[in-house]
Amino acid sequence: MSSLPEEIYRDILLRLPGKSLVSCKYVCKSWYELISDPSFIKSHLNLTNQRNSYRLMFECDEMNSVNSISYDSLSSSEKYDDAVAVEMDFSNTISKCRSEILGSCNGLVYGLNNKLKFFFLWNPATKEHKRLPKSPDTYYGSTFHGFGYDYKADDYKLVLVRDICESFRVQVYSLKSNSWKSFETIQRYGMGTYYVTYSGVFLNRVLHWPGRPGNKIVTMNISEEGLEVLKLPITDYEFMSIGVLEGCLCVLSDHVGKTFEVWVMPDYGVQESWTKLYSIGFGRRKYHSSMVELLVSFKNGKILFKNEPIGDGKNSVFLYDPQYKTARKLNITGLNDGEAFSYYESLVSLKCSTLGKRKREKSIET
């Protein structure tokens, strides 16, 4: 490999998964410097995004573990049934006891330790982890939250929004400064109760949460840090969740016992562009309870959905084929009643000490 021009082996390395690149860093000094370079990390992140190299990450609460499975294995027809997930190295220093993962952005996972009341960040590929300082408002119940990347500031931010009687209490954590700031804004609307998860959906540099009454979405531009509203084209539904479908903002409106509808906004921010793509009818007992969440759409057009626990207390995942209007339940070993979301490996650093750091880092051979 040393005989190849740098641009060639750089291109080869860019196509490797994040975990493989972590190992490659210690092959030689030049590789370490290349893979650690911020421009390489950003290029790898962009390429991974373009290739849709996503995984399904989910909690298995009974085992207090975090598992993942590649979407490639789920999108391959012969592997739909009994897909086996891999347990991830969930850092003990985060304190697994009563910890829950909540979401992900650019390969960084954020979560909350409910027992000790602290948020944490975790990069499963590099094994970096960070326990965040306590937020100014120690109240964690009924708090909407979200995590995203601020392109203007080149910073990752965790946002907490508490809907109180006359205003919103907003707290923003900055990874770059490792600190919180807070402000209040007059309440002109409410944060909705028709959600699958408290976690905001991040798209176009904006976090999105269900609003109340249920004909709106509450948004926050992560750079400007101001709350706004997007109106929905629908009002007649029992439950609603927000997602991203083929790069577009998506809303799932659930008409319990009948169907749930899939709406998209092709032109972001343009109210008139809302379009109903699908009206999906399933046997309620077989496929969904009261709330459905979109996980990912595949290149072949099929869509992966997750429903909240029913009956046996376990999540279920099903694959919908728009062409034939059929759904198929997937049996994923280890999927239980915790959160589930899309994730992909990256080299984005938390700039902190890590479990996976090797003692020989300072003695890399040239």
Coordinates of C-alpha atoms in Angstrom, one line a residue, residues 76-81 282 286-287 302-305 317-321 326-331:
S76 CA -32.2 -8.5 1.2
S77 CA -35.3 -10.6 0.7
E78 CA -33.7 -13.9 1.8
K79 CA -32.8 -12.4 5.1
Y80 CA -36.1 -10.9 6.2
D81 CA -36.8 -13.6 8.8
F282 CA -53.1 -3.3 8.2
K286 CA -50.9 -8.0 13.4
Y287 CA -48.9 -4.9 12.5
K302 CA -39.6 -0.3 0.3
I303 CA -40.1 1.4 3.7
L304 CA -39.2 0.1 7.1
F305 CA -41.7 1.0 9.9
V317 CA -40.8 -3.9 12.6
F318 CA -42.5 -4.4 9.3
L319 CA -41.5 -3.7 5.7
Y320 CA -43.9 -2.0 3.4
D321 CA -43.8 -2.4 -0.4
T326 CA -48.1 -5.3 1.0
A327 CA -46.4 -5.5 4.4
R328 CA -44.3 -8.1 6.0
K329 CA -43.3 -8.4 9.6
L330 CA -39.6 -8.9 10.2
N331 CA -38.4 -11.1 13.1

